[in-house]
């Protein structure tokens, strides 16, 4: 019989992170431990993302402690993701591969911070063999963003895939001006450029567009209505877990879109689930897991080796009990 235990964690970021309309200095969540006698302990992360997840951490804790999710209540996406991750570890222990299509995952380098930091990180990424980088735009001012994007492309060269993420920063005239400014940069896509997502089809006529935040308001069956997008950014903790994320990815492949598995500021325990997800998708795209660098102290005894262009998918984690508080 499976046994479940819950632990709470609170770990610092290396720098303040903007989530929604608030700044956060720490990441908080739960680790769920599901023990299957004779197999192994599976560990999963349950960590609603403030400003993006519909469920909150206190509500999730109440639901788990009250066993509401075992008695008919809808299971929130972050909880499903944690349980899926634990169960993936059982499969890894039992079969050795967890039904993975590949045992390694390409990583997209994330470029954040002031321009000097961004350019130094871009040069390092290109020198160490990253095949994709992503630059956050939309908060420096239009001209500054354009200048930095142009400088990054010059640093990384023409062969590295160049992604941009605007986090719904712009009204249409701004998006139009930005699109004109990046026309010759060979940008793979711009994530969510529009403050009003209803204008995404118009923006897609000007520049390649990717869906991210918009996915939580869509159903899988309606993705075909958004064929203007060249890619979708899939966060399993927001979309219903590993199996749901793989379904989104395969539907995207069917529609000719690039499926990008991406993090929601998970710790190492959640990153394992994201690696398991990326390893199951039929078409490989560089995964957006570089937010792991912002987790200053991990919940695992040994940090995952994610600071490389391509990483191997590890099997079983060893949580750091010193920073976990058992609550059930």
Short mmCIF file of C-alpha atoms in Angstrom, two decimals:
data_model
loop_
_atom_site.label_atom_id
_atom_site.label_comp_id
_atom_site.label_asym_id
_atom_site.label_seq_id
_atom_site.Cartn_x
_atom_site.Cartn_y
_atom_site.Cartn_z
CA UNK A 1 0.00 0.00 0.00
CA UNK A 2 1.30 3.44 -0.92
CA UNK A 3 2.19 5.78 1.94
CA UNK A 4 2.24 9.57 1.49
CA UNK A 5 4.08 12.18 3.56
CA UNK A 6 4.17 15.95 3.13
CA UNK A 7 7.00 18.38 3.82
CA UNK A 8 7.03 22.16 3.52
CA UNK A 9 10.01 24.17 2.29
CA UNK A 10 11.02 27.82 1.94
CA UNK A 11 14.25 28.56 0.06
CA UNK A 12 15.80 31.87 -1.04
CA UNK A 13 16.19 33.13 -4.57
CA UNK A 14 19.59 34.47 -5.58
CA UNK A 15 17.84 37.75 -6.46
CA UNK A 16 14.33 39.14 -6.17
CA UNK A 17 12.02 37.65 -8.80
CA UNK A 18 8.96 39.40 -10.24
CA UNK A 19 5.93 37.09 -10.29
CA UNK A 20 2.73 38.71 -11.47
CA UNK A 21 2.66 42.16 -9.88
CA UNK A 22 4.81 41.30 -6.84
CA UNK A 23 8.48 40.72 -6.11
CA UNK A 24 9.53 37.57 -4.26
CA UNK A 25 12.77 36.80 -2.44
CA UNK A 26 11.89 33.18 -1.61
CA UNK A 27 10.24 30.16 -3.23
CA UNK A 28 7.78 28.26 -1.09
CA UNK A 29 6.07 24.95 -1.64
CA UNK A 30 5.72 21.32 -0.63
CA UNK A 31 7.53 18.10 -1.30
CA UNK A 32 5.27 15.09 -1.47
CA UNK A 33 6.84 11.74 -0.66
CA UNK A 34 5.01 8.68 -1.93
CA UNK A 35 6.49 5.40 -0.75
CA UNK A 36 5.76 2.23 -2.69
CA UNK A 37 7.04 -0.73 -0.64
CA UNK A 38 9.46 -2.85 -2.57
CA UNK A 39 9.99 -0.18 -5.24
CA UNK A 40 11.25 3.19 -3.98
CA UNK A 41 10.32 6.52 -2.48
CA UNK A 42 9.02 8.92 -5.11
CA UNK A 43 9.39 12.64 -4.43
CA UNK A 44 7.41 15.38 -6.17
CA UNK A 45 7.17 19.14 -5.82
CA UNK A 46 3.84 20.88 -5.26
CA UNK A 47 4.44 24.62 -5.55
CA UNK A 48 1.72 26.89 -6.96
CA UNK A 49 3.33 29.86 -8.71
CA UNK A 50 2.19 33.17 -7.18
CA UNK A 51 0.56 35.41 -9.75
CA UNK A 52 0.03 32.57 -12.23
CA UNK A 53 -1.45 29.47 -10.55
CA UNK A 54 -5.15 29.56 -9.78
CA UNK A 55 -4.59 27.57 -6.58
CA UNK A 56 -2.67 28.97 -3.61
CA UNK A 57 -0.23 27.16 -1.36
CA UNK A 58 -2.49 27.44 1.75
CA UNK A 59 -5.44 26.04 -0.20
CA UNK A 60 -3.32 23.16 -1.50
CA UNK A 61 -2.11 22.36 2.00
CA UNK A 62 -5.69 22.34 3.29
CA UNK A 63 -6.74 20.06 0.44
CA UNK A 64 -3.92 17.62 1.00
CA UNK A 65 -4.25 17.52 4.78
CA UNK A 66 -8.02 17.09 4.53
CA UNK A 67 -7.70 14.42 1.82
CA UNK A 68 -10.09 16.50 -0.30
CA UNK A 69 -8.31 15.39 -3.48
CA UNK A 70 -9.05 11.77 -2.64
CA UNK A 71 -12.77 12.33 -2.17
CA UNK A 72 -13.92 13.88 -5.42
CA UNK A 73 -12.56 17.43 -5.28
CA UNK A 74 -10.77 18.58 -8.43
CA UNK A 75 -7.03 18.13 -8.10
CA UNK A 76 -5.14 21.38 -8.85
CA UNK A 77 -2.47 21.31 -11.57
CA UNK A 78 0.44 21.80 -9.16
CA UNK A 79 -0.67 18.81 -7.07
CA UNK A 80 -1.03 16.58 -10.12
CA UNK A 81 2.44 17.61 -11.26
CA UNK A 82 3.94 16.65 -7.89
CA UNK A 83 2.19 13.27 -7.86
CA UNK A 84 3.15 12.61 -11.49
CA UNK A 85 6.79 13.32 -10.68
CA UNK A 86 6.78 10.88 -7.76
CA UNK A 87 5.19 8.20 -9.91
CA UNK A 88 7.70 8.82 -12.71
CA UNK A 89 10.43 7.96 -10.23
CA UNK A 90 8.72 4.65 -9.48
CA UNK A 91 8.77 3.88 -13.20
CA UNK A 92 12.42 4.89 -13.43
CA UNK A 93 13.22 2.52 -10.55
CA UNK A 94 11.15 -0.32 -12.00
CA UNK A 95 12.11 -0.07 -15.69
CA UNK A 96 15.28 1.98 -15.75
CA UNK A 97 13.99 4.47 -18.31
CA UNK A 98 10.50 5.59 -17.24
CA UNK A 99 9.25 5.20 -20.85
CA UNK A 100 11.48 8.10 -21.93
CA UNK A 101 12.14 8.74 -25.61
CA UNK A 102 15.55 10.23 -24.75
CA UNK A 103 17.84 10.29 -21.73
CA UNK A 104 19.22 13.78 -22.22
CA UNK A 105 17.56 17.18 -22.59
CA UNK A 106 18.80 20.34 -24.30
CA UNK A 107 18.63 23.48 -22.14
CA UNK A 108 17.86 27.05 -23.22
CA UNK A 109 20.05 29.63 -21.45
CA UNK A 110 18.07 32.41 -19.77
CA UNK A 111 19.42 35.96 -20.08
CA UNK A 112 18.31 38.29 -17.28
CA UNK A 113 19.65 41.30 -15.41
CA UNK A 114 21.35 44.53 -16.52
CA UNK A 115 22.76 44.71 -20.05
CA UNK A 116 26.36 43.97 -19.06
CA UNK A 117 25.25 40.83 -17.21
CA UNK A 118 23.04 39.76 -20.11
CA UNK A 119 25.83 40.13 -22.65
CA UNK A 120 28.35 38.31 -20.46
CA UNK A 121 25.91 35.45 -19.95
CA UNK A 122 25.14 35.37 -23.69
CA UNK A 123 28.85 35.15 -24.53
CA UNK A 124 29.31 32.36 -21.99
CA UNK A 125 26.32 30.44 -23.34
CA UNK A 126 27.57 30.65 -26.90
CA UNK A 127 31.09 29.64 -25.89
CA UNK A 128 29.91 26.59 -23.95
CA UNK A 129 27.68 25.26 -26.70
CA UNK A 130 24.13 26.30 -25.84
CA UNK A 131 21.96 25.97 -28.92
CA UNK A 132 19.25 28.35 -27.67
CA UNK A 133 19.05 31.45 -25.47
CA UNK A 134 16.10 33.47 -24.22
CA UNK A 135 16.12 37.20 -23.43
CA UNK A 136 13.48 38.83 -21.27
CA UNK A 137 12.17 42.04 -22.87
CA UNK A 138 9.39 44.49 -22.17
CA UNK A 139 10.62 46.20 -19.01
CA UNK A 140 13.60 48.31 -20.11
CA UNK A 141 11.87 50.58 -22.59
CA UNK A 142 11.35 49.79 -26.26
CA UNK A 143 14.56 51.28 -27.63
CA UNK A 144 16.72 49.78 -24.88
CA UNK A 145 15.17 46.35 -25.49
CA UNK A 146 15.85 46.61 -29.22
CA UNK A 147 19.45 47.67 -28.67
CA UNK A 148 20.06 44.84 -26.23
CA UNK A 149 18.41 42.26 -28.50
CA UNK A 150 20.64 43.38 -31.35
CA UNK A 151 23.73 43.21 -29.12
CA UNK A 152 22.82 39.70 -27.92
CA UNK A 153 22.41 38.44 -31.48
CA UNK A 154 25.82 39.84 -32.35
CA UNK A 155 27.39 38.08 -29.34
CA UNK A 156 25.77 34.65 -29.86
CA UNK A 157 26.19 34.61 -33.63
CA UNK A 158 23.69 33.56 -36.29
CA UNK A 159 23.45 29.84 -35.45
CA UNK A 160 22.12 29.99 -31.89
CA UNK A 161 18.33 29.95 -31.58
CA UNK A 162 17.23 33.33 -30.20
CA UNK A 163 14.01 33.51 -28.18
CA UNK A 164 12.42 36.58 -26.60
CA UNK A 165 9.86 36.78 -23.79
CA UNK A 166 7.78 39.92 -23.34
CA UNK A 167 5.36 38.68 -20.64
CA UNK A 168 2.44 40.63 -22.13
CA UNK A 169 4.30 43.94 -21.94
CA UNK A 170 3.06 45.86 -24.96
CA UNK A 171 0.07 47.56 -26.51
CA UNK A 172 -0.21 47.10 -30.26
CA UNK A 173 1.80 50.16 -31.47
CA UNK A 174 4.69 49.12 -29.21
CA UNK A 175 4.58 45.55 -30.46
CA UNK A 176 4.49 46.83 -34.02
CA UNK A 177 7.59 48.98 -33.45
CA UNK A 178 9.42 46.16 -31.73
CA UNK A 179 8.61 43.73 -34.53
CA UNK A 180 10.04 46.16 -37.08
CA UNK A 181 13.18 46.50 -34.98
CA UNK A 182 13.92 42.76 -34.76
CA UNK A 183 12.99 41.84 -38.32
CA UNK A 184 16.57 41.06 -39.33
CA UNK A 185 17.62 39.27 -36.12
CA UNK A 186 16.32 35.81 -36.95
CA UNK A 187 14.26 35.58 -33.77
CA UNK A 188 12.64 32.16 -33.25
CA UNK A 189 9.65 33.60 -31.40
CA UNK A 190 8.46 36.25 -28.97
CA UNK A 191 6.48 34.86 -26.04
CA UNK A 192 3.24 36.65 -25.25
CA UNK A 193 4.03 40.13 -26.63
CA UNK A 194 0.54 41.59 -26.13
CA UNK A 195 -0.97 43.07 -22.98
CA UNK A 196 -4.31 42.10 -24.53
CA UNK A 197 -3.94 38.47 -25.65
CA UNK A 198 -6.88 38.90 -28.04
CA UNK A 199 -4.46 40.84 -30.24
CA UNK A 200 -2.00 37.97 -30.57
CA UNK A 201 -3.25 37.00 -34.07
CA UNK A 202 -2.52 40.53 -35.29
CA UNK A 203 0.90 40.50 -33.61
CA UNK A 204 1.67 37.16 -35.30
CA UNK A 205 1.43 38.87 -38.68
CA UNK A 206 4.38 41.03 -37.62
CA UNK A 207 6.64 38.59 -35.76
CA UNK A 208 6.73 34.91 -34.73
CA UNK A 209 4.64 34.50 -31.59
CA UNK A 210 4.62 31.87 -28.84
CA UNK A 211 1.84 31.19 -26.34
CA UNK A 212 2.62 30.90 -22.65
CA UNK A 213 0.27 32.53 -20.14
CA UNK A 214 -2.59 32.18 -22.65
CA UNK A 215 -2.50 28.37 -22.42
CA UNK A 216 -4.07 28.28 -18.96
CA UNK A 217 -7.21 29.88 -20.42
CA UNK A 218 -7.40 27.39 -23.31
CA UNK A 219 -8.44 23.77 -23.61
CA UNK A 220 -6.25 21.26 -25.38
CA UNK A 221 -8.90 20.79 -28.04
CA UNK A 222 -8.97 24.52 -28.84
CA UNK A 223 -5.24 24.83 -29.53
CA UNK A 224 -5.92 24.46 -33.26
CA UNK A 225 -7.78 27.79 -33.15
CA UNK A 226 -4.43 29.45 -32.40
CA UNK A 227 -2.44 28.18 -35.34
CA UNK A 228 -0.94 31.65 -35.78
CA UNK A 229 1.51 30.72 -32.97
CA UNK A 230 4.79 29.06 -33.98
CA UNK A 231 5.43 27.64 -30.49
CA UNK A 232 3.82 26.98 -27.12
CA UNK A 233 5.61 27.19 -23.77
CA UNK A 234 4.37 24.35 -21.58
CA UNK A 235 4.57 24.57 -17.79
CA UNK A 236 3.35 21.23 -16.37
CA UNK A 237 2.71 22.72 -12.91
CA UNK A 238 0.22 25.13 -14.49
CA UNK A 239 -1.32 22.80 -17.09
CA UNK A 240 -2.09 19.70 -15.03
CA UNK A 241 1.03 17.59 -14.63
CA UNK A 242 3.35 15.50 -16.75
CA UNK A 243 0.78 13.51 -18.74
CA UNK A 244 -1.21 16.65 -19.54
CA UNK A 245 1.94 18.51 -20.57
CA UNK A 246 2.97 15.70 -22.93
CA UNK A 247 -0.52 15.79 -24.48
CA UNK A 248 -0.18 19.55 -25.04
CA UNK A 249 3.25 19.01 -26.58
CA UNK A 250 2.08 16.30 -28.96
CA UNK A 251 -0.92 18.36 -30.03
CA UNK A 252 1.46 21.23 -30.75
CA UNK A 253 3.66 18.93 -32.84
CA UNK A 254 0.58 17.81 -34.78
CA UNK A 255 -0.26 21.45 -35.49
CA UNK A 256 3.29 22.31 -36.57
CA UNK A 257 4.17 24.27 -33.43
CA UNK A 258 7.35 23.95 -31.38
CA UNK A 259 6.62 22.48 -27.91
CA UNK A 260 8.88 24.02 -25.24
CA UNK A 261 8.79 22.43 -21.78
CA UNK A 262 9.40 25.18 -19.27
CA UNK A 263 9.81 25.76 -15.54
CA UNK A 264 7.64 27.69 -13.11
CA UNK A 265 10.56 28.48 -10.77
CA UNK A 266 10.71 24.95 -9.39
CA UNK A 267 13.43 23.66 -7.10
CA UNK A 268 15.45 20.59 -8.01
CA UNK A 269 12.61 18.24 -7.07
CA UNK A 270 10.32 19.90 -9.60
CA UNK A 271 13.10 20.15 -12.18
CA UNK A 272 13.29 16.36 -12.16
CA UNK A 273 9.63 16.24 -13.17
CA UNK A 274 10.30 18.72 -15.97
CA UNK A 275 13.19 16.62 -17.24
CA UNK A 276 10.96 13.53 -17.19
CA UNK A 277 8.38 15.51 -19.18
CA UNK A 278 10.84 16.77 -21.79
CA UNK A 279 12.21 13.26 -22.18
CA UNK A 280 8.80 11.97 -23.29
CA UNK A 281 8.02 14.53 -26.03
CA UNK A 282 8.46 13.26 -29.58
CA UNK A 283 10.06 16.46 -30.90
CA UNK A 284 12.99 17.85 -28.92
CA UNK A 285 13.18 21.59 -28.28
CA UNK A 286 15.56 23.23 -25.83
CA UNK A 287 13.76 23.28 -22.48
CA UNK A 288 13.35 26.42 -20.41
CA UNK A 289 14.83 25.17 -17.13
CA UNK A 290 17.49 27.82 -16.52
CA UNK A 291 15.44 29.50 -13.76
CA UNK A 292 17.02 26.82 -11.55
CA UNK A 293 20.05 29.14 -11.33
CA UNK A 294 17.88 31.52 -9.29
CA UNK A 295 17.24 28.94 -6.54
CA UNK A 296 19.97 29.82 -4.06
CA UNK A 297 19.62 26.77 -1.83
CA UNK A 298 17.99 23.69 -3.23
CA UNK A 299 15.74 21.16 -1.51
CA UNK A 300 18.03 18.38 -2.74
CA UNK A 301 21.24 17.37 -1.00
CA UNK A 302 23.13 17.72 -4.28
CA UNK A 303 22.06 20.24 -6.89
CA UNK A 304 21.12 18.94 -10.30
CA UNK A 305 23.73 19.50 -13.01
CA UNK A 306 21.57 21.78 -15.14
CA UNK A 307 24.15 24.47 -15.93
CA UNK A 308 25.07 22.80 -19.22
CA UNK A 309 23.74 22.96 -22.81
CA UNK A 310 22.61 19.33 -22.57
CA UNK A 311 21.94 17.41 -19.36
CA UNK A 312 21.33 13.78 -18.51
CA UNK A 313 18.04 12.86 -16.86
CA UNK A 314 18.81 11.56 -13.35
CA UNK A 315 16.70 8.88 -11.70
CA UNK A 316 16.13 9.38 -7.98
CA UNK A 317 16.64 12.50 -5.85
CA UNK A 318 17.93 12.75 -2.30
CA UNK A 319 16.03 15.54 -0.49
CA UNK A 320 17.77 17.68 2.10
CA UNK A 321 15.81 16.90 5.26
CA UNK A 322 17.49 19.78 7.13
CA UNK A 323 15.41 22.37 5.27
CA UNK A 324 12.15 20.40 5.12
CA UNK A 325 9.40 20.64 7.73
CA UNK A 326 7.12 17.65 7.86
CA UNK A 327 3.45 18.64 8.06
CA UNK A 328 1.76 15.25 7.52
#
